[in-house]
């Protein structure tokens, strides 16, 4: 799809934020955040609870309007774009609290994502069977993410880890250029963590991934670039090895890790 | 509907459930066809009008998750539009109803554009305020004839040759319009568009993050619900041959909420039963000494407390309903 010849040499920047800030009342939840997210790279956003990571996601995807700063997606200024438009432009997010359609089955969840790009979302006069032609693609995604046996299970009845996997499957159904994952592995068992890490590594071969993650061994393992946030500000940046040596970062966040 | 179950046992029960559903629907249809020969036809026609009204309202509440407190504007408004078109302009009944629907659609579009971005209780309040504005417009306006209402609306001849002054003819016309309305609602709910409505109801933010312009889908659902409500309102004007302020009051908006909750939101047939119960109660209590509103209020409270999903919803969720393969969530 979007893989270009130059990806190995200098991956292009697909998402940038400059001077991004958000205040709630008088409280600055995010201030002066600069980010460059690259194609075919996994970029981690880490930091203690309440640091402002989810708020940054909400700003980038325009679920919240930034108080200051500018956001560019694939060369287009999206600072004043609506969130659904941002999604259509190719940046799709997941949510920290798993976001599935609970009373729809796994297959239906994925198909809802496929309906819009397939131009099958506004037809109120067609029967549901008109969506059958999306089954093949939906089933491929479900199989790829190891949900085959849950195809007809209602999303509400899935385990927590599988709900997260379903969310990723639904997100991938849109084939986004930029993927934002908010704590995709929180609350998962060791085995699921491995599987999801592999999935993310695989999907990032052709897309940019920005993820919030608390599991630092996963960050060390799969992320190319790390940005550390504390009290809404960036206090460190670089690859995992250098960031984890930074003394501000160590005292603020990682001190608890070793 | 086809993938609602996790275990094979429930899946095996499916053909049985759909056969049962078909059986129930055919029985209901047979009863409706035979009913005018046993029951008072005007009562039955009133019941069908309100059943369609409640089902159209439920398209919004049950399938989109929006609580409108202003649907009387579409119901009563369409009654005026149809009445005026038939009486003053001499439209045939079928065109009169279509015009009532078109008028309700325009009203729905205007109200929807103003209200649709509000959430929850604010949406209910704005729709209430807008429908009250429409009520005062109806009080002032000359074409509604104010307190007197629009009287002696002729039923006319369907397609120019079926005389609807004949009660039996009229009944079957009302039944046909009702069935067409229900079929339209069924189609909308079970369509690609209906799937998106369901997903918006289930998780609005997720739907946005998948690129759906949620407000537009909600607006479309709102206009569809208003239009189908107009179908019921126009029909009612022809049945009773008058259109009055009663149908545009906020109490009418409340009544349809009551009917829908009583029968069960999120099921197609629930509001029909809810409307049946309310209209029947009103009809029998009207001739007795009991105060109608208090009795319906008490029945409503009892039902909401005892049957959270509404009567039909509770039946679907009950052991019997489940063993027959009904899925209470759909
Ligand atoms: N909508 C909001 N209104 C007010 N305060 C908020 C809102 N969203 C987040 N915050 C505050 O902003 C800070 C950052 O929150 P968040 O972005 O969720 O942190 P993280 O995801 O890093 O744990 C917290 O102090 C939180 O209470
Ligand atoms: Mg967070």
Coordinates of C-alpha atoms and ligand atoms in Angstrom, one line a residue:
Chain A
X1 CA 0.0 0.0 0.0
X2 CA 1.9 3.1 1.2
X3 CA 5.4 1.5 1.5
X4 CA 7.7 3.6 -0.6
X5 CA 11.2 2.9 -1.8
X6 CA 12.9 5.2 0.5
X7 CA 11.4 3.9 3.8
X8 CA 14.7 2.3 5.0
X9 CA 16.8 5.3 4.5
X10 CA 15.0 8.4 5.9
X11 CA 11.4 7.6 7.0
X12 CA 9.2 10.6 6.2
X13 CA 7.4 12.5 8.9
X14 CA 3.6 11.9 8.8
X15 CA 2.4 13.6 12.0
X16 CA 3.8 16.7 13.7
X17 CA 2.8 18.7 16.7
X18 CA 4.4 22.1 17.4
X19 CA 3.9 23.9 20.7
X20 CA 0.9 21.8 21.6
X21 CA -0.9 22.9 24.8
X22 CA -4.2 22.3 26.6
X23 CA -5.5 24.0 29.7
X24 CA -8.5 22.8 31.6
X25 CA -9.7 25.8 33.6
X26 CA -6.5 27.2 34.8
X27 CA -4.7 23.8 34.9
X28 CA -2.2 23.1 32.1
X29 CA -2.6 19.4 31.3
X30 CA -0.3 19.7 28.3
X31 CA 2.2 22.4 27.5
X32 CA 4.5 23.1 24.6
X33 CA 4.6 19.5 23.3
X34 CA 6.6 19.0 20.0
X35 CA 6.3 15.6 18.3
X36 CA 7.5 14.2 15.0
X37 CA 6.0 10.8 14.2
X38 CA 7.6 8.9 11.3
X39 CA 6.3 6.4 8.8
X40 CA 7.1 2.8 9.5
X41 CA 8.3 3.7 13.0
X42 CA 6.9 2.9 16.4
X43 CA 7.0 5.9 18.7
X44 CA 6.3 5.5 22.4
X45 CA 4.8 8.2 24.6
X46 CA 5.5 7.3 28.2
X47 CA 5.3 9.0 31.5
X48 CA 3.6 8.6 34.9
X49 CA -0.1 8.6 35.4
X50 CA -1.7 12.0 34.9
X51 CA 1.3 13.1 32.8
X52 CA -1.1 14.1 30.0
X53 CA -0.5 11.2 27.5
X54 CA -4.2 10.6 26.9
X55 CA -4.8 14.3 26.6
X56 CA -2.1 14.5 23.9
X57 CA -3.9 11.7 22.0
X58 CA -7.2 13.6 22.3
X59 CA -5.5 16.7 21.0
X60 CA -3.8 15.0 18.1
X61 CA -7.0 13.2 17.0
X62 CA -9.0 16.4 17.6
X63 CA -11.3 14.9 20.2
X64 CA -10.1 18.0 22.2
X65 CA -9.3 21.3 20.7
X66 CA -5.8 22.5 21.6
X67 CA -5.4 25.7 23.5
X68 CA -2.1 26.4 21.7
X69 CA 0.0 24.9 19.0
X70 CA -0.4 23.4 15.5
X71 CA -0.9 19.9 14.3
X72 CA 0.0 18.6 10.8
X73 CA -1.1 15.2 9.4
X74 CA 0.4 14.0 6.1
X75 CA 1.3 17.6 5.2
X76 CA -2.1 19.0 6.0
X77 CA -2.8 21.4 8.9
X78 CA -5.5 19.7 11.0
X79 CA -5.4 22.1 13.9
X80 CA -9.0 23.0 13.2
X81 CA -10.3 19.8 11.6
X82 CA -13.1 17.7 13.1
X83 CA -12.2 14.3 14.6
X84 CA -14.2 12.2 12.2
X85 CA -12.4 14.0 9.3
X86 CA -9.0 13.3 10.9
X87 CA -10.0 9.6 11.0
X88 CA -10.9 9.8 7.3
X89 CA -7.6 11.4 6.5
X90 CA -5.8 8.3 7.8
X91 CA -5.2 8.7 11.5
X92 CA -7.1 6.3 13.7
X93 CA -6.9 6.0 17.4
X94 CA -7.8 3.5 20.1
X95 CA -9.0 4.4 23.5
X96 CA -7.5 3.8 26.9
X97 CA -10.7 2.2 28.1
X98 CA -11.4 -0.4 25.5
X99 CA -13.7 0.9 22.8
X100 CA -15.7 -1.8 21.1
X101 CA -19.4 -2.0 20.2
X102 CA -20.4 -4.3 23.1
X103 CA -23.7 -5.7 21.7
X104 CA -22.3 -6.4 18.2
X105 CA -20.4 -9.5 17.4
X106 CA -16.7 -9.5 16.7
X107 CA -17.4 -9.9 13.0
X108 CA -19.9 -7.0 13.1
X109 CA -17.5 -4.8 15.0
X110 CA -14.9 -5.2 12.3
X111 CA -17.5 -4.8 9.5
X112 CA -18.7 -1.5 11.0
X113 CA -15.2 -0.1 10.4
X114 CA -15.2 -1.5 6.8
X115 CA -18.6 -0.2 5.9
X116 CA -17.6 3.5 5.4
X117 CA -14.5 3.0 3.1
X118 CA -16.6 0.4 1.2
X119 CA -19.4 3.0 0.7
X120 CA -21.9 0.9 2.5
X121 CA -22.9 3.1 5.5
X122 CA -25.8 5.3 4.4
X123 CA -27.9 2.8 2.5
X124 CA -31.0 2.6 4.7
X125 CA -32.9 0.9 1.9
X126 CA -30.6 -2.2 1.5
X127 CA -30.9 -5.4 3.5
X128 CA -28.2 -6.3 6.0
X129 CA -27.1 -9.1 3.6
X130 CA -25.6 -6.4 1.4
X131 CA -22.8 -6.3 4.0
X132 CA -21.9 -9.9 3.3
X133 CA -19.4 -8.9 0.8
X134 CA -17.3 -7.4 3.6
X135 CA -17.1 -10.8 5.3
X136 CA -14.0 -11.9 3.5
X137 CA -11.9 -9.0 4.4
X138 CA -13.3 -8.9 8.0
X139 CA -12.6 -12.6 8.5
X140 CA -9.0 -12.2 7.2
X141 CA -8.4 -9.5 9.9
X142 CA -10.1 -11.6 12.5
X143 CA -7.9 -14.6 11.6
X144 CA -4.7 -12.5 11.5
X145 CA -5.3 -11.3 15.0
X146 CA -6.2 -14.8 16.4
X147 CA -9.9 -14.1 17.0
X148 CA -11.1 -16.8 14.6
X149 CA -13.0 -18.8 17.2
X150 CA -14.7 -15.7 18.6
X151 CA -16.1 -14.5 15.2
X152 CA -19.7 -14.7 16.3
X153 CA -19.2 -13.8 20.0
X154 CA -20.6 -10.6 21.2
X155 CA -17.8 -8.1 22.0
X156 CA -19.2 -7.7 25.6
X157 CA -18.5 -11.3 26.3
X158 CA -14.8 -11.2 25.3
X159 CA -12.0 -11.2 27.9
X160 CA -10.4 -7.8 28.5
X161 CA -7.3 -8.7 26.4
X162 CA -9.4 -9.9 23.5
X163 CA -11.4 -6.7 23.5
X164 CA -8.2 -4.8 23.0
X165 CA -7.2 -7.1 20.2
X166 CA -10.6 -6.6 18.6
X167 CA -10.1 -2.9 18.9
X168 CA -6.8 -3.2 17.0
X169 CA -8.5 -5.4 14.4
X170 CA -11.2 -2.8 13.9
X171 CA -8.6 0.0 13.7
X172 CA -6.6 -1.9 11.1
X173 CA -9.7 -2.4 9.1
X174 CA -9.4 1.2 8.1
X175 CA -5.8 0.7 6.9
X176 CA -4.7 3.9 8.5
X177 CA -1.4 5.7 7.8
X178 CA -1.1 6.7 11.4
X179 CA -2.1 4.5 14.3
X180 CA -2.5 5.9 17.8
X181 CA -2.8 3.3 20.5
X182 CA -3.5 4.3 24.1
X183 CA -2.2 1.6 26.5
X184 CA -3.0 -1.3 24.1
X185 CA -1.6 -3.9 26.5
X186 CA -2.8 -2.6 29.8
X187 CA -4.4 -5.4 31.8
X188 CA -3.2 -8.2 29.5
X189 CA -1.5 -11.4 30.5
X190 CA 2.1 -12.1 29.5
X191 CA 1.1 -14.2 26.5
X192 CA -1.3 -11.6 25.1
X193 CA 1.3 -8.9 25.6
X194 CA 3.7 -10.9 23.4
X195 CA 1.1 -11.4 20.8
X196 CA 0.0 -7.8 20.6
X197 CA 3.6 -6.6 20.5
X198 CA 4.2 -8.8 17.5
X199 CA 1.0 -7.5 15.9
X200 CA 2.1 -3.9 16.4
X201 CA 5.6 -4.6 15.1
X202 CA 4.0 -6.2 12.0
X203 CA 1.5 -3.4 11.3
X204 CA 4.2 -0.7 11.8
X205 CA 6.1 -2.0 8.8
X206 CA 3.8 0.0 6.6
X207 CA 2.5 2.7 9.0
X208 CA 3.4 5.1 11.7
X209 CA 2.5 4.0 15.2
X210 CA 2.3 6.3 18.2
X211 CA 1.6 4.4 21.4
X212 CA 1.2 5.0 25.1
X213 CA 2.7 2.1 27.0
X214 CA 3.6 1.4 30.6
X215 CA 5.3 -1.9 30.0
X216 CA 8.9 -0.7 29.5
X217 CA 10.3 -4.0 28.4
X218 CA 7.8 -3.8 25.5
X219 CA 8.9 -0.2 24.8
X220 CA 12.5 -1.3 24.8
X221 CA 11.7 -4.2 22.6
X222 CA 9.6 -2.7 19.8
X223 CA 9.8 1.1 19.9
X224 CA 12.2 3.1 17.8
X225 CA 11.7 6.4 19.5
X226 CA 10.6 7.4 23.0
X227 CA 9.1 10.6 24.2
X228 CA 8.8 11.1 28.0
X229 CA 6.1 13.3 29.4
X230 CA 5.8 14.6 32.9
X231 CA 3.2 17.1 34.2
X232 CA 2.2 17.9 30.6
X233 CA 5.8 18.6 29.4
X234 CA 8.4 16.7 27.5
X235 CA 11.3 15.9 29.8
X236 CA 13.2 13.5 27.6
X237 CA 13.4 12.1 24.1
X238 CA 15.4 9.7 22.0
X239 CA 15.8 6.0 21.6
X240 CA 15.1 3.9 24.6
X241 CA 18.7 3.3 25.6
X242 CA 19.5 7.0 25.8
X243 CA 16.2 8.0 27.3
X244 CA 16.6 5.4 30.1
X245 CA 20.1 6.9 30.9
X246 CA 18.7 10.4 31.2
X247 CA 18.8 11.4 34.8
X248 CA 15.7 13.6 34.8
X249 CA 13.8 10.7 33.2
X250 CA 15.2 8.2 35.7
X251 CA 14.2 10.3 38.7
X252 CA 10.8 11.3 37.3
X253 CA 9.7 8.0 36.0
X254 CA 12.0 5.1 35.7
X255 CA 13.5 5.2 39.1
X256 CA 10.7 2.9 40.1
X257 CA 11.6 0.5 37.3
X258 CA 15.0 -0.8 38.4
Chain B
X1 CA -29.5 -10.8 13.8
X2 CA -27.7 -13.8 12.5
X3 CA -24.6 -13.7 14.7
X4 CA -26.1 -12.9 18.1
X5 CA -25.0 -16.0 20.0
X6 CA -21.9 -17.4 21.4
X7 CA -22.8 -21.0 22.0
X8 CA -23.9 -23.6 19.5
X9 CA -27.0 -24.4 21.6
X10 CA -28.3 -20.9 21.1
X11 CA -27.3 -20.9 17.5
X12 CA -29.3 -24.1 16.9
X13 CA -32.3 -22.4 18.4
X14 CA -32.3 -19.8 15.7
X15 CA -34.3 -21.4 13.0
X16 CA -36.9 -22.2 15.7
X17 CA -36.9 -18.6 16.8
X18 CA -37.3 -17.1 13.4
X19 CA -40.1 -19.7 12.6
X20 CA -41.8 -18.7 15.8
X21 CA -41.4 -15.0 15.0
X22 CA -42.9 -15.5 11.6
X23 CA -45.7 -17.5 13.2
X24 CA -46.4 -14.7 15.7
X25 CA -46.3 -12.0 13.1
X26 CA -48.7 -14.0 10.9
X27 CA -51.0 -14.5 13.8
X28 CA -50.9 -10.8 14.6
X29 CA -51.6 -10.0 11.0
X30 CA -54.6 -12.4 11.0
X31 CA -55.9 -10.8 14.2
X32 CA -55.6 -7.3 12.7
X33 CA -57.4 -8.4 9.5
X34 CA -60.2 -10.0 11.5
X35 CA -60.4 -7.4 14.3
X36 CA -62.7 -4.8 12.7
X37 CA -65.4 -7.4 12.5
X38 CA -65.3 -7.9 16.3
X39 CA -64.0 -4.6 17.8
X40 CA -64.9 -1.0 17.3
X41 CA -63.0 0.1 14.1
X42 CA -62.4 3.7 15.2
X43 CA -60.7 2.3 18.3
X44 CA -58.6 0.0 16.2
X45 CA -57.6 2.7 13.8
X46 CA -56.6 5.0 16.7
X47 CA -54.5 2.1 18.1
X48 CA -52.7 1.6 14.8
X49 CA -52.0 5.3 14.4
X50 CA -50.4 5.5 17.9
X51 CA -48.6 2.2 17.3
X52 CA -47.0 3.6 14.2
X53 CA -46.2 6.8 16.1
X54 CA -44.5 4.9 18.9
X55 CA -42.5 2.7 16.5
X56 CA -41.3 5.8 14.6
X57 CA -40.3 7.4 17.8
X58 CA -38.5 4.3 18.9
X59 CA -36.4 4.4 15.7
X60 CA -34.7 7.4 17.4
X61 CA -34.8 6.4 21.1
X62 CA -34.2 2.6 20.8
X63 CA -32.0 2.4 17.8
X64 CA -30.1 5.7 17.8
X65 CA -30.2 6.4 21.6
X66 CA -31.7 9.9 21.3
X67 CA -34.5 10.9 23.6
X68 CA -36.7 13.5 21.8
X69 CA -39.3 15.4 23.9
X70 CA -40.7 17.1 20.9
X71 CA -42.2 14.5 18.7
X72 CA -45.7 15.9 19.1
X73 CA -44.7 18.7 16.7
X74 CA -44.3 16.1 13.9
X75 CA -47.4 14.1 14.9
X76 CA -49.8 17.0 15.3
X77 CA -48.0 19.1 12.7
X78 CA -48.5 16.4 10.0
X79 CA -52.2 16.1 11.1
X80 CA -52.6 19.8 10.3
X81 CA -50.7 19.5 7.0
X82 CA -52.6 16.5 5.8
X83 CA -55.9 17.9 7.0
X84 CA -55.3 21.2 5.2
X85 CA -54.1 19.6 2.0
X86 CA -57.2 17.3 1.9
X87 CA -59.8 19.8 3.0
X88 CA -58.6 23.1 1.5
X89 CA -56.6 22.0 -1.5
X90 CA -58.7 18.9 -2.3
X91 CA -55.8 16.5 -2.3
X92 CA -56.6 12.8 -2.4
X93 CA -56.0 11.0 0.9
X94 CA -52.8 9.2 -0.2
X95 CA -51.2 12.5 -1.4
X96 CA -52.5 14.2 1.7
X97 CA -50.5 11.8 3.9
X98 CA -47.4 12.2 1.7
X99 CA -47.7 15.9 2.1
X100 CA -48.0 15.5 5.9
X101 CA -44.9 13.4 5.9
X102 CA -43.0 16.0 3.8
X103 CA -44.1 18.7 6.2
X104 CA -43.0 16.6 9.2
X105 CA -39.7 15.9 7.4
X106 CA -39.0 19.7 7.0
X107 CA -39.9 20.3 10.6
X108 CA -37.7 17.5 11.6
X109 CA -34.8 18.8 9.6
X110 CA -35.1 22.3 11.1
X111 CA -35.5 21.0 14.7
X112 CA -32.8 18.4 14.1
X113 CA -30.2 20.9 12.8
X114 CA -30.7 23.0 16.0
X115 CA -30.8 20.1 18.5
X116 CA -28.6 17.3 17.2
X117 CA -25.3 18.4 18.6
X118 CA -26.7 18.5 22.2
X119 CA -26.3 15.4 24.3
X120 CA -28.7 13.6 26.6
X121 CA -31.0 15.8 28.7
X122 CA -30.0 18.9 26.8
X123 CA -31.2 17.3 23.5
X124 CA -34.5 16.4 25.2
X125 CA -34.9 20.0 26.5
X126 CA -34.1 21.6 23.2
X127 CA -36.5 19.4 21.3
X128 CA -39.2 20.2 24.0
X129 CA -38.5 23.9 23.6
X130 CA -38.7 23.8 19.8
X131 CA -41.9 21.8 19.8
X132 CA -43.4 24.3 22.3
X133 CA -42.5 27.1 19.8
X134 CA -44.3 25.1 17.1
X135 CA -47.3 24.7 19.5
X136 CA -47.6 28.4 19.9
X137 CA -47.3 28.9 16.2
X138 CA -50.2 26.5 15.8
X139 CA -52.2 28.4 18.4
X140 CA -51.7 31.7 16.5
X141 CA -51.8 30.5 13.0
X142 CA -55.0 30.8 10.9
X143 CA -54.7 27.6 8.9
X144 CA -55.0 25.6 12.1
X145 CA -58.1 27.4 13.2
X146 CA -56.6 27.8 16.7
X147 CA -58.7 26.4 19.6
X148 CA -61.4 25.1 17.2
X149 CA -59.0 23.0 15.2
X150 CA -59.4 21.9 11.6
X151 CA -62.8 20.2 11.5
X152 CA -64.7 17.9 9.2
X153 CA -61.7 16.8 7.1
X154 CA -63.0 14.6 4.3
X155 CA -61.5 11.2 4.0
X156 CA -62.0 11.2 0.2
X157 CA -61.4 8.5 -2.3
X158 CA -58.2 6.4 -2.2
X159 CA -56.6 6.5 -5.7
X160 CA -59.8 8.3 -6.8
X161 CA -62.1 5.3 -6.5
X162 CA -62.0 3.6 -3.1
X163 CA -64.5 5.4 -0.9
X164 CA -62.9 5.9 2.5
X165 CA -66.1 7.1 4.2
X166 CA -66.9 3.4 4.3
X167 CA -65.5 2.4 7.7
X168 CA -64.3 -1.0 6.6
X169 CA -62.4 0.5 3.6
X170 CA -60.9 3.1 5.9
X171 CA -59.8 0.4 8.3
X172 CA -58.0 -1.6 5.7
X173 CA -56.4 1.6 4.4
X174 CA -55.1 2.4 7.9
X175 CA -53.9 -1.1 8.3
X176 CA -52.0 -0.9 5.0
X177 CA -50.4 2.4 5.9
X178 CA -49.4 1.0 9.3
X179 CA -47.8 -2.1 7.7
X180 CA -46.0 0.0 5.1
X181 CA -44.7 2.3 8.0
X182 CA -43.6 -0.7 10.0
X183 CA -41.9 -2.3 7.0
X184 CA -40.0 0.9 6.4
X185 CA -38.8 1.1 10.0
X186 CA -37.8 -2.6 9.9
X187 CA -35.8 -1.9 6.8
X188 CA -34.0 1.1 8.2
X189 CA -33.2 -0.8 11.4
X190 CA -31.9 -3.8 9.5
X191 CA -29.8 -2.0 6.9
X192 CA -26.2 -0.9 6.5
X193 CA -27.3 2.5 7.8
X194 CA -29.1 0.9 10.8
X195 CA -25.8 -0.8 11.6
X196 CA -24.1 2.5 11.9
X197 CA -26.9 3.9 14.0
X198 CA -26.5 0.9 16.4
X199 CA -22.8 1.5 16.6
X200 CA -23.3 5.2 17.4
X201 CA -25.7 4.2 20.1
X202 CA -23.2 1.7 21.5
X203 CA -20.1 3.8 21.5
X204 CA -20.3 7.3 19.9
X205 CA -16.6 8.1 20.3
X206 CA -15.5 4.9 18.7
X207 CA -17.8 5.6 15.8
X208 CA -16.2 9.1 15.4
X209 CA -12.8 7.6 15.5
X210 CA -13.7 5.2 12.7
X211 CA -14.5 8.3 10.6
X212 CA -18.3 8.5 10.9
X213 CA -19.7 12.0 11.0
X214 CA -22.0 11.1 13.9
X215 CA -24.0 14.2 13.8
X216 CA -25.1 13.6 10.2
X217 CA -26.2 10.1 10.9
X218 CA -28.1 11.3 13.9
X219 CA -29.7 14.0 11.9
X220 CA -30.7 11.5 9.2
X221 CA -32.3 9.3 11.8
X222 CA -34.1 12.2 13.4
X223 CA -35.6 13.3 10.0
X224 CA -36.6 9.7 9.2
X225 CA -38.2 9.3 12.6
X226 CA -40.0 12.7 12.1
X227 CA -41.2 11.7 8.7
X228 CA -42.6 8.3 9.8
X229 CA -44.2 10.1 12.8
X230 CA -45.8 12.4 10.2
X231 CA -47.2 9.4 8.5
X232 CA -49.0 8.4 11.7
X233 CA -50.2 12.0 12.4
X234 CA -51.6 12.5 8.9
X235 CA -53.3 9.1 9.1
X236 CA -54.9 10.1 12.4
X237 CA -56.3 13.3 10.9
X238 CA -58.0 11.2 8.2
X239 CA -59.3 8.7 10.8
X240 CA -60.9 11.2 13.1
X241 CA -61.5 13.8 10.4
X242 CA -60.1 16.6 12.5
X243 CA -56.8 18.0 13.6
X244 CA -56.5 19.9 16.9
X245 CA -54.0 21.4 19.3
X246 CA -54.1 18.3 21.5
X247 CA -51.8 16.5 19.1
X248 CA -49.1 19.2 19.3
X249 CA -49.0 19.5 23.1
X250 CA -46.0 18.4 25.1
X251 CA -48.3 15.9 26.8
X252 CA -48.5 14.1 23.5
X253 CA -44.7 14.0 23.3
X254 CA -44.7 12.5 26.8
X255 CA -47.4 10.0 25.9
X256 CA -45.3 8.5 23.1
X257 CA -42.3 8.2 25.4
X258 CA -44.5 6.3 27.9
X259 CA -45.8 4.0 25.2
X260 CA -42.3 3.2 24.0
X261 CA -40.8 2.6 27.4
X262 CA -43.8 0.5 28.4
X263 CA -43.5 -1.8 25.5
X264 CA -39.7 -1.9 25.4
X265 CA -37.2 0.2 23.5
X266 CA -34.8 -1.4 21.1
X267 CA -37.4 -4.0 19.9
X268 CA -39.4 -3.4 16.8
X269 CA -42.7 -4.7 18.2
X270 CA -42.4 -3.4 21.8
X271 CA -43.7 0.2 21.1
X272 CA -46.6 -1.3 19.2
X273 CA -47.6 -3.2 22.3
X274 CA -47.0 -0.2 24.5
X275 CA -49.2 1.9 22.3
X276 CA -51.9 -0.8 22.4
X277 CA -51.9 -0.9 26.2
X278 CA -52.0 2.9 26.7
X279 CA -54.7 3.4 24.0
X280 CA -56.8 0.6 25.4
X281 CA -56.5 1.9 29.0
X282 CA -57.4 5.4 27.9
X283 CA -60.4 4.0 26.0
X284 CA -61.8 2.0 28.8
X285 CA -61.0 4.5 31.6
X286 CA -62.5 7.3 29.6
X287 CA -66.0 5.9 30.2
X288 CA -65.4 5.1 33.8
X289 CA -65.0 7.4 36.8
X290 CA -61.3 6.7 37.3
X291 CA -58.9 9.6 36.5
X292 CA -57.2 8.4 33.3
X293 CA -53.9 10.2 33.7
X294 CA -53.4 8.9 37.3
X295 CA -54.1 5.3 36.3
X296 CA -51.8 5.3 33.2
X297 CA -49.2 7.0 35.4
X298 CA -49.4 4.3 38.0
X299 CA -49.3 1.5 35.4
X300 CA -46.3 3.2 33.8
X301 CA -44.4 3.5 37.1
X302 CA -45.1 -0.1 38.0
X303 CA -44.0 -1.3 34.6
X304 CA -40.8 0.7 34.5
X305 CA -39.9 -0.5 38.0
X306 CA -40.8 -4.1 37.4
X307 CA -39.8 -4.5 33.8
X308 CA -36.8 -2.4 33.1
X309 CA -36.6 -3.6 29.5
X310 CA -40.3 -3.0 28.8
X311 CA -42.9 -5.8 28.4
X312 CA -41.6 -7.2 25.2
X313 CA -38.0 -6.7 26.2
X314 CA -38.6 -8.6 29.4
X315 CA -40.2 -11.4 27.5
X316 CA -37.3 -11.7 25.1
X317 CA -34.9 -11.8 28.1
X318 CA -37.0 -14.2 30.1
X319 CA -36.2 -17.9 30.3
X320 CA -39.0 -18.7 27.9
X321 CA -37.9 -16.0 25.5
X322 CA -34.3 -17.1 25.6
X323 CA -35.1 -20.7 25.2
X324 CA -37.0 -19.8 22.1
X325 CA -33.9 -18.1 20.8
X326 CA -34.9 -14.4 21.2
X327 CA -32.0 -12.1 21.7
X328 CA -33.0 -9.3 24.2
X329 CA -30.3 -7.0 23.0
X330 CA -31.3 -6.8 19.4
Ligands
LIG1 N1 -11.5 16.7 30.2 C1 -10.7 17.0 31.3 N2 -11.0 18.0 32.1 C2 -10.2 18.4 33.1 N3 -9.0 17.8 33.4 C3 -8.6 16.8 32.6 C4 -9.4 16.4 31.5 N4 -8.8 15.4 30.9 C5 -7.6 15.2 31.6 N5 -7.5 16.0 32.6 C6 -6.4 16.1 33.6 O1 -5.3 16.3 32.8 C7 -4.2 15.5 33.4 C8 -3.6 14.5 32.4 O2 -4.5 13.5 32.2 P1 -4.3 12.3 31.2 O3 -4.0 12.9 29.9 O4 -5.5 11.4 31.2 O5 -3.0 11.6 31.7 P2 -2.3 10.2 31.4 O6 -3.1 9.6 30.2 O7 -0.9 10.5 31.1 O8 -2.5 9.3 32.6 C9 -4.8 14.8 34.6 O9 -4.5 15.6 35.8 C10 -6.3 14.9 34.4 O10 -7.0 15.0 35.6
LIG2 MG1 -4.1 7.9 30.0

